[in-house]
């Protein structure tokens, strides 16, 4: 059976889970804490990051982009539209917004909040740094303003059709919302989009 090594609050892992659920693929989830750098994880991925996709008879697929491509290549059903637009301009916009979420949003917001609120729980004597959290939340406010601006002129984050960029953004916001860091009263357009995408059956897996 297909196995996904993941952390339940890691947005990259959540994105992989959403793709599997959207494509109707049952996957065995193995929850780990990659920051503990356990030997069995390092053997698969010396960088100690998730997700890691493991299938019998295949080498492990390591890293967010590699896992995304593996899921799309192996499991995207021909009977429905995949999450990668077919038209070049739409696909380019999808990749632009996807990079914004996976790199910019993650590096300015999500990774700091996860580090302070989750990772530090496993470090003896460590406690969340209020200064770091304050900056991360301020950065999140700026990102939400940008997403509000996008949603004012389009139905989905990268255009008029739902794409992988929507799932990526939803994966991050679902983690941040769970941790209590999203102030939806200042993100009305993004909140309305989030309510729509959360209603999809794939999100029941989260």
Short mmCIF file of N, CA, C and O in Angstrom, two decimals, residues 1-66:
data_model
loop_
_atom_site.label_atom_id
_atom_site.label_comp_id
_atom_site.label_asym_id
_atom_site.label_seq_id
_atom_site.Cartn_x
_atom_site.Cartn_y
_atom_site.Cartn_z
N UNK A 1 0.84 -1.20 0.00
CA UNK A 1 0.00 0.00 0.00
C UNK A 1 0.88 1.25 0.00
O UNK A 1 1.96 1.26 0.59
N UNK A 2 0.41 2.30 -0.65
CA UNK A 2 1.13 3.56 -0.67
C UNK A 2 1.21 4.12 0.75
O UNK A 2 0.22 4.16 1.48
N UNK A 3 2.41 4.56 1.13
CA UNK A 3 2.63 5.06 2.49
C UNK A 3 3.19 6.48 2.41
O UNK A 3 4.07 6.77 1.59
N UNK A 4 2.67 7.36 3.26
CA UNK A 4 3.13 8.74 3.30
C UNK A 4 3.64 9.05 4.69
O UNK A 4 2.89 9.04 5.67
N UNK A 5 4.95 9.31 4.79
CA UNK A 5 5.52 9.78 6.04
C UNK A 5 5.28 11.28 6.11
O UNK A 5 5.64 12.02 5.19
N UNK A 6 4.67 11.72 7.20
CA UNK A 6 4.20 13.10 7.27
C UNK A 6 4.09 13.56 8.72
O UNK A 6 4.20 12.76 9.64
N UNK A 7 3.90 14.87 8.89
CA UNK A 7 3.47 15.39 10.18
C UNK A 7 2.12 16.05 9.97
O UNK A 7 1.92 16.79 9.00
N UNK A 8 1.20 15.78 10.86
CA UNK A 8 -0.19 16.17 10.62
C UNK A 8 -0.39 17.68 10.49
O UNK A 8 -1.37 18.11 9.88
N UNK A 9 0.50 18.49 11.07
CA UNK A 9 0.35 19.94 10.95
C UNK A 9 1.31 20.55 9.93
O UNK A 9 1.31 21.76 9.74
N UNK A 10 2.12 19.75 9.30
CA UNK A 10 3.03 20.25 8.28
C UNK A 10 2.24 20.55 7.01
O UNK A 10 1.61 19.65 6.44
N UNK A 11 2.25 21.80 6.51
CA UNK A 11 1.44 22.12 5.33
C UNK A 11 1.82 21.33 4.08
O UNK A 11 0.94 20.99 3.28
N UNK A 12 3.10 21.02 3.90
CA UNK A 12 3.50 20.23 2.74
C UNK A 12 2.88 18.83 2.80
O UNK A 12 2.42 18.30 1.80
N UNK A 13 2.87 18.25 4.00
CA UNK A 13 2.23 16.95 4.17
C UNK A 13 0.73 17.06 3.92
O UNK A 13 0.11 16.18 3.30
N UNK A 14 0.13 18.13 4.38
CA UNK A 14 -1.31 18.32 4.18
C UNK A 14 -1.64 18.47 2.69
O UNK A 14 -2.67 17.98 2.23
N UNK A 15 -0.78 19.16 1.98
CA UNK A 15 -1.00 19.29 0.54
C UNK A 15 -1.00 17.93 -0.14
O UNK A 15 -1.86 17.64 -0.97
N UNK A 16 -0.04 17.08 0.21
CA UNK A 16 0.00 15.73 -0.36
C UNK A 16 -1.26 14.95 0.00
O UNK A 16 -1.84 14.27 -0.86
N UNK A 17 -1.70 15.06 1.24
CA UNK A 17 -2.91 14.35 1.66
C UNK A 17 -4.13 14.84 0.89
O UNK A 17 -5.01 14.05 0.50
N UNK A 18 -4.21 16.14 0.67
CA UNK A 18 -5.34 16.69 -0.08
C UNK A 18 -5.35 16.18 -1.52
O UNK A 18 -6.41 15.87 -2.07
N UNK A 19 -4.17 16.10 -2.13
CA UNK A 19 -4.10 15.59 -3.50
C UNK A 19 -4.55 14.14 -3.55
O UNK A 19 -5.35 13.75 -4.42
N UNK A 20 -4.08 13.32 -2.64
CA UNK A 20 -4.50 11.92 -2.60
C UNK A 20 -6.02 11.83 -2.44
O UNK A 20 -6.68 11.04 -3.14
N UNK A 21 -6.56 12.61 -1.52
CA UNK A 21 -8.01 12.55 -1.28
C UNK A 21 -8.80 13.04 -2.48
O UNK A 21 -9.83 12.45 -2.84
N UNK A 22 -8.33 14.10 -3.13
CA UNK A 22 -9.02 14.63 -4.30
C UNK A 22 -9.04 13.60 -5.43
O UNK A 22 -10.03 13.50 -6.17
N UNK A 23 -7.97 12.82 -5.54
CA UNK A 23 -7.88 11.82 -6.60
C UNK A 23 -8.41 10.46 -6.17
O UNK A 23 -8.33 9.49 -6.92
N UNK A 24 -8.96 10.38 -4.97
CA UNK A 24 -9.59 9.15 -4.52
C UNK A 24 -8.63 8.02 -4.22
O UNK A 24 -8.98 6.84 -4.36
N UNK A 25 -7.42 8.35 -3.79
CA UNK A 25 -6.40 7.34 -3.52
C UNK A 25 -6.28 7.14 -2.00
O UNK A 25 -6.07 8.10 -1.25
N UNK A 26 -6.41 5.90 -1.56
CA UNK A 26 -6.24 5.58 -0.15
C UNK A 26 -4.75 5.45 0.14
O UNK A 26 -4.03 4.75 -0.58
N UNK A 27 -4.28 6.12 1.16
CA UNK A 27 -2.86 6.12 1.50
C UNK A 27 -2.70 5.87 2.99
O UNK A 27 -3.51 6.31 3.80
N UNK A 28 -1.68 5.12 3.34
CA UNK A 28 -1.37 4.82 4.74
C UNK A 28 -0.50 5.95 5.29
O UNK A 28 0.61 6.18 4.80
N UNK A 29 -1.00 6.67 6.29
CA UNK A 29 -0.28 7.81 6.86
C UNK A 29 0.55 7.37 8.05
O UNK A 29 0.06 6.69 8.95
N UNK A 30 1.81 7.78 8.04
CA UNK A 30 2.71 7.50 9.16
C UNK A 30 3.17 8.84 9.74
O UNK A 30 3.94 9.55 9.12
N UNK A 31 2.64 9.18 10.90
CA UNK A 31 2.92 10.49 11.49
C UNK A 31 4.27 10.45 12.21
O UNK A 31 4.51 9.59 13.07
N UNK A 32 5.15 11.39 11.84
CA UNK A 32 6.47 11.46 12.46
C UNK A 32 6.76 12.91 12.82
O UNK A 32 6.07 13.83 12.40
N UNK A 33 7.81 13.09 13.63
CA UNK A 33 8.31 14.42 13.95
C UNK A 33 9.68 14.56 13.31
O UNK A 33 10.69 14.14 13.87
N UNK A 34 9.74 15.14 12.11
CA UNK A 34 11.01 15.15 11.37
C UNK A 34 12.13 15.89 12.09
O UNK A 34 13.31 15.57 11.89
N UNK A 35 11.78 16.86 12.93
CA UNK A 35 12.82 17.63 13.62
C UNK A 35 13.57 16.81 14.67
O UNK A 35 14.63 17.22 15.13
N UNK A 36 13.07 15.64 15.02
CA UNK A 36 13.79 14.76 15.94
C UNK A 36 14.93 14.03 15.24
O UNK A 36 15.78 13.42 15.90
N UNK A 37 14.93 14.06 13.91
CA UNK A 37 16.01 13.50 13.09
C UNK A 37 16.31 12.05 13.47
O UNK A 37 17.46 11.66 13.70
N UNK A 38 15.26 11.25 13.51
CA UNK A 38 15.42 9.84 13.85
C UNK A 38 16.07 9.09 12.70
O UNK A 38 15.93 9.45 11.53
N UNK A 39 16.79 8.01 13.04
CA UNK A 39 17.62 7.31 12.07
C UNK A 39 16.82 6.81 10.87
O UNK A 39 17.28 6.90 9.73
N UNK A 40 15.61 6.29 11.10
CA UNK A 40 14.83 5.74 10.00
C UNK A 40 14.38 6.82 9.02
O UNK A 40 14.19 6.55 7.84
N UNK A 41 14.22 8.04 9.53
CA UNK A 41 13.86 9.15 8.65
C UNK A 41 15.08 9.63 7.88
O UNK A 41 15.02 9.85 6.67
N UNK A 42 16.20 9.78 8.57
CA UNK A 42 17.43 10.24 7.91
C UNK A 42 17.89 9.26 6.83
O UNK A 42 18.50 9.67 5.84
N UNK A 43 17.59 7.99 7.02
CA UNK A 43 17.97 7.01 6.02
C UNK A 43 17.22 7.25 4.71
O UNK A 43 17.76 7.05 3.61
N UNK A 44 15.97 7.70 4.82
CA UNK A 44 15.17 7.99 3.63
C UNK A 44 15.45 9.39 3.10
O UNK A 44 15.48 9.61 1.89
N UNK A 45 15.65 10.33 4.01
CA UNK A 45 15.86 11.72 3.62
C UNK A 45 16.84 12.39 4.59
O UNK A 45 16.44 12.77 5.70
N UNK A 46 18.09 12.53 4.22
CA UNK A 46 19.08 13.15 5.10
C UNK A 46 18.72 14.57 5.52
O UNK A 46 19.22 15.06 6.54
N UNK A 47 17.85 15.23 4.76
CA UNK A 47 17.43 16.58 5.13
C UNK A 47 16.39 16.57 6.25
O UNK A 47 16.09 17.61 6.83
N UNK A 48 15.85 15.40 6.58
CA UNK A 48 14.87 15.24 7.66
C UNK A 48 13.67 16.17 7.47
O UNK A 48 13.27 16.89 8.37
N UNK A 49 13.10 16.13 6.27
CA UNK A 49 11.89 16.88 5.99
C UNK A 49 10.82 15.93 5.47
O UNK A 49 11.12 14.84 5.01
N UNK A 50 9.59 16.36 5.56
CA UNK A 50 8.46 15.60 5.05
C UNK A 50 7.71 16.48 4.06
O UNK A 50 7.87 17.70 4.07
N UNK A 51 6.91 15.85 3.19
CA UNK A 51 6.50 14.45 3.14
C UNK A 51 7.51 13.56 2.41
O UNK A 51 8.34 14.04 1.65
N UNK A 52 7.37 12.25 2.69
CA UNK A 52 8.15 11.23 2.00
C UNK A 52 7.16 10.17 1.53
O UNK A 52 6.40 9.61 2.34
N UNK A 53 7.16 9.89 0.25
CA UNK A 53 6.24 8.92 -0.33
C UNK A 53 6.96 7.60 -0.54
O UNK A 53 8.01 7.55 -1.17
N UNK A 54 6.39 6.53 0.01
CA UNK A 54 7.01 5.22 -0.07
C UNK A 54 6.03 4.24 -0.70
O UNK A 54 4.89 4.10 -0.23
N UNK A 55 6.47 3.58 -1.77
CA UNK A 55 5.66 2.57 -2.44
C UNK A 55 6.52 1.34 -2.68
O UNK A 55 7.71 1.45 -3.02
N UNK A 56 5.93 0.17 -2.52
CA UNK A 56 6.66 -1.07 -2.69
C UNK A 56 7.22 -1.17 -4.10
O UNK A 56 6.52 -0.95 -5.09
N UNK A 57 8.49 -1.51 -4.18
CA UNK A 57 9.13 -1.68 -5.47
C UNK A 57 9.61 -0.40 -6.12
O UNK A 57 10.15 -0.43 -7.23
N UNK A 58 9.42 0.73 -5.44
CA UNK A 58 9.84 2.02 -5.97
C UNK A 58 10.77 2.71 -4.97
O UNK A 58 10.62 2.54 -3.77
N UNK A 59 11.72 3.51 -5.46
CA UNK A 59 12.55 4.29 -4.52
C UNK A 59 11.68 5.34 -3.83
O UNK A 59 10.69 5.80 -4.41
N UNK A 60 12.03 5.73 -2.62
CA UNK A 60 11.23 6.75 -1.93
C UNK A 60 11.26 8.06 -2.69
O UNK A 60 12.26 8.43 -3.30
N UNK A 61 10.14 8.75 -2.64
CA UNK A 61 10.03 10.07 -3.27
C UNK A 61 10.10 11.09 -2.14
O UNK A 61 9.28 11.08 -1.22
N UNK A 62 11.08 11.97 -2.22
CA UNK A 62 11.42 12.84 -1.10
C UNK A 62 11.24 14.30 -1.48
O UNK A 62 11.70 14.74 -2.54
N UNK A 63 10.57 15.05 -0.61
CA UNK A 63 10.42 16.49 -0.81
C UNK A 63 9.09 16.86 -1.41
O UNK A 63 8.48 16.10 -2.16
N UNK A 64 8.65 18.08 -1.10
CA UNK A 64 7.33 18.51 -1.51
C UNK A 64 7.12 18.47 -3.01
O UNK A 64 6.16 17.90 -3.52
N UNK A 65 8.01 19.07 -3.78
CA UNK A 65 7.80 19.14 -5.23
C UNK A 65 7.86 17.76 -5.87
O UNK A 65 7.08 17.46 -6.78
N UNK A 66 8.79 16.94 -5.41
CA UNK A 66 8.89 15.58 -5.97
C UNK A 66 7.64 14.78 -5.66
O UNK A 66 7.12 14.04 -6.52
#
